[in-house]
Amino acid sequence: MPNTKSAEKRNKTNQIRNERNRIRRSTMRTAIKKLRKAESYEAAVALLPEVFSTIDKNAKVRVIHPRTAARYKSRLSLFVQTLKKPAEAQPKA
């Protein structure tokens, strides 16, 4: 239990921020999962800017570390590029 008024306020503020950060992290993870479930290259490319925006916003407010954000973006870009390659490999009729 907090012993001072300021400690009580700090606990309350921490709870509010914790909930806000949990929502932001969950939204980001949901967006990433939606991108990974994309069936086609075109669908993935359409989702990519939205997912990158969500990741960047979370990095900006330090929900995740900026380097973690860069790693997520890099891996998602590679994933989208792998979706493109099978479409190019098909023989043209």
PDB file of C-alpha atoms in Angstrom:
ATOM      1  CA  MET A   1       0.000   0.000   0.000  1.00  0.00           C
ATOM      2  CA  PRO A   2       1.249   3.484  -0.802  1.00  0.00           C
ATOM      3  CA  ASN A   3       2.201   5.577   2.185  1.00  0.00           C
ATOM      4  CA  THR A   4       1.888   9.031   0.621  1.00  0.00           C
ATOM      5  CA  LYS A   5      -0.533  10.927  -1.587  1.00  0.00           C
ATOM      6  CA  SER A   6       2.039  11.123  -4.379  1.00  0.00           C
ATOM      7  CA  ALA A   7       2.595   7.355  -4.257  1.00  0.00           C
ATOM      8  CA  GLU A   8      -1.167   6.801  -4.545  1.00  0.00           C
ATOM      9  CA  LYS A   9      -1.306   9.056  -7.582  1.00  0.00           C
ATOM     10  CA  ARG A  10       1.720   7.342  -9.116  1.00  0.00           C
ATOM     11  CA  ASN A  11       0.027   3.927  -8.734  1.00  0.00           C
ATOM     12  CA  LYS A  12      -3.148   5.224 -10.357  1.00  0.00           C
ATOM     13  CA  THR A  13      -1.199   6.816 -13.227  1.00  0.00           C
ATOM     14  CA  ASN A  14       0.794   3.621 -13.747  1.00  0.00           C
ATOM     15  CA  GLN A  15      -2.393   1.560 -13.962  1.00  0.00           C
ATOM     16  CA  ILE A  16      -3.888   3.927 -16.543  1.00  0.00           C
ATOM     17  CA  ARG A  17      -0.724   3.877 -18.669  1.00  0.00           C
ATOM     18  CA  ASN A  18      -0.391   0.120 -18.339  1.00  0.00           C
ATOM     19  CA  GLU A  19      -3.912  -0.372 -19.688  1.00  0.00           C
ATOM     20  CA  ARG A  20      -3.328   2.102 -22.514  1.00  0.00           C
ATOM     21  CA  ASN A  21      -0.065   0.378 -23.497  1.00  0.00           C
ATOM     22  CA  ARG A  22      -1.722  -3.049 -23.349  1.00  0.00           C
ATOM     23  CA  ILE A  23      -4.388  -1.871 -25.798  1.00  0.00           C
ATOM     24  CA  ARG A  24      -1.779  -0.395 -28.142  1.00  0.00           C
ATOM     25  CA  ARG A  25       0.371  -3.539 -28.079  1.00  0.00           C
ATOM     26  CA  SER A  26      -2.653  -5.759 -28.666  1.00  0.00           C
ATOM     27  CA  THR A  27      -3.799  -3.654 -31.623  1.00  0.00           C
ATOM     28  CA  MET A  28      -0.330  -3.833 -33.144  1.00  0.00           C
ATOM     29  CA  ARG A  29      -0.101  -7.606 -32.730  1.00  0.00           C
ATOM     30  CA  THR A  30      -3.562  -8.067 -34.259  1.00  0.00           C
ATOM     31  CA  ALA A  31      -2.546  -5.984 -37.284  1.00  0.00           C
ATOM     32  CA  ILE A  32       0.634  -8.050 -37.707  1.00  0.00           C
ATOM     33  CA  LYS A  33      -1.348 -11.301 -37.520  1.00  0.00           C
ATOM     34  CA  LYS A  34      -3.827 -10.010 -40.101  1.00  0.00           C
ATOM     35  CA  LEU A  35      -0.951  -9.215 -42.451  1.00  0.00           C
ATOM     36  CA  ARG A  36       0.627 -12.648 -41.962  1.00  0.00           C
ATOM     37  CA  LYS A  37      -2.705 -14.321 -42.799  1.00  0.00           C
ATOM     38  CA  ALA A  38      -3.012 -12.406 -46.071  1.00  0.00           C
ATOM     39  CA  GLU A  39      -3.560 -14.858 -48.911  1.00  0.00           C
ATOM     40  CA  SER A  40      -2.275 -12.815 -51.827  1.00  0.00           C
ATOM     41  CA  TYR A  41       0.564 -10.435 -52.474  1.00  0.00           C
ATOM     42  CA  GLU A  42      -1.860  -7.623 -53.381  1.00  0.00           C
ATOM     43  CA  ALA A  43      -3.765  -7.990 -50.104  1.00  0.00           C
ATOM     44  CA  ALA A  44      -0.524  -7.969 -48.118  1.00  0.00           C
ATOM     45  CA  VAL A  45       0.759  -4.866 -49.917  1.00  0.00           C
ATOM     46  CA  ALA A  46      -2.527  -3.100 -49.165  1.00  0.00           C
ATOM     47  CA  LEU A  47      -2.214  -3.892 -45.451  1.00  0.00           C
ATOM     48  CA  LEU A  48       1.496  -3.074 -45.158  1.00  0.00           C
ATOM     49  CA  PRO A  49       1.237   0.752 -44.714  1.00  0.00           C
ATOM     50  CA  GLU A  50      -1.416   0.361 -42.018  1.00  0.00           C
ATOM     51  CA  VAL A  51       0.702  -2.156 -40.106  1.00  0.00           C
ATOM     52  CA  PHE A  52       3.859  -0.047 -40.464  1.00  0.00           C
ATOM     53  CA  SER A  53       1.960   2.978 -39.162  1.00  0.00           C
ATOM     54  CA  THR A  54       0.774   1.053 -36.108  1.00  0.00           C
ATOM     55  CA  ILE A  55       4.287  -0.217 -35.400  1.00  0.00           C
ATOM     56  CA  ASP A  56       5.791   3.265 -35.798  1.00  0.00           C
ATOM     57  CA  LYS A  57       3.233   4.815 -33.462  1.00  0.00           C
ATOM     58  CA  ASN A  58       4.000   2.248 -30.789  1.00  0.00           C
ATOM     59  CA  ALA A  59       7.717   2.851 -31.145  1.00  0.00           C
ATOM     60  CA  LYS A  60       7.207   6.607 -30.936  1.00  0.00           C
ATOM     61  CA  VAL A  61       5.451   6.378 -27.567  1.00  0.00           C
ATOM     62  CA  ARG A  62       7.950   3.718 -26.421  1.00  0.00           C
ATOM     63  CA  VAL A  63       5.468   0.871 -26.071  1.00  0.00           C
ATOM     64  CA  ILE A  64       8.106  -1.063 -27.993  1.00  0.00           C
ATOM     65  CA  HIS A  65      11.761  -0.206 -28.540  1.00  0.00           C
ATOM     66  CA  PRO A  66      12.521   1.553 -31.842  1.00  0.00           C
ATOM     67  CA  ARG A  67      14.907  -1.217 -32.886  1.00  0.00           C
ATOM     68  CA  THR A  68      12.215  -3.790 -32.196  1.00  0.00           C
ATOM     69  CA  ALA A  69       9.940  -1.795 -34.476  1.00  0.00           C
ATOM     70  CA  ALA A  70      12.594  -1.789 -37.180  1.00  0.00           C
ATOM     71  CA  ARG A  71      13.016  -5.552 -36.826  1.00  0.00           C
ATOM     72  CA  TYR A  72       9.251  -6.139 -37.119  1.00  0.00           C
ATOM     73  CA  LYS A  73       9.046  -3.944 -40.208  1.00  0.00           C
ATOM     74  CA  SER A  74      12.019  -5.639 -41.831  1.00  0.00           C
ATOM     75  CA  ARG A  75      10.659  -9.126 -41.263  1.00  0.00           C
ATOM     76  CA  LEU A  76       7.194  -8.176 -42.472  1.00  0.00           C
ATOM     77  CA  SER A  77       8.674  -6.644 -45.625  1.00  0.00           C
ATOM     78  CA  LEU A  78      10.563  -9.857 -46.298  1.00  0.00           C
ATOM     79  CA  PHE A  79       7.380 -11.839 -45.714  1.00  0.00           C
ATOM     80  CA  VAL A  80       5.473  -9.748 -48.250  1.00  0.00           C
ATOM     81  CA  GLN A  81       8.294 -10.167 -50.782  1.00  0.00           C
ATOM     82  CA  THR A  82       8.129 -13.954 -50.388  1.00  0.00           C
ATOM     83  CA  LEU A  83       4.436 -13.781 -51.300  1.00  0.00           C
ATOM     84  CA  LYS A  84       5.381 -12.028 -54.525  1.00  0.00           C
ATOM     85  CA  LYS A  85       7.898 -14.605 -55.762  1.00  0.00           C
ATOM     86  CA  PRO A  86       5.553 -17.593 -56.302  1.00  0.00           C
ATOM     87  CA  ALA A  87       3.296 -15.396 -58.457  1.00  0.00           C
ATOM     88  CA  GLU A  88       6.252 -14.434 -60.658  1.00  0.00           C
ATOM     89  CA  ALA A  89       7.451 -18.037 -61.000  1.00  0.00           C
ATOM     90  CA  GLN A  90       4.247 -19.196 -62.678  1.00  0.00           C
ATOM     91  CA  PRO A  91       4.599 -19.805 -66.408  1.00  0.00           C
ATOM     92  CA  LYS A  92       2.857 -17.296 -68.642  1.00  0.00           C
ATOM     93  CA  ALA A  93       0.284 -18.829 -70.949  1.00  0.00           C
TER      94      ALA A  93
END
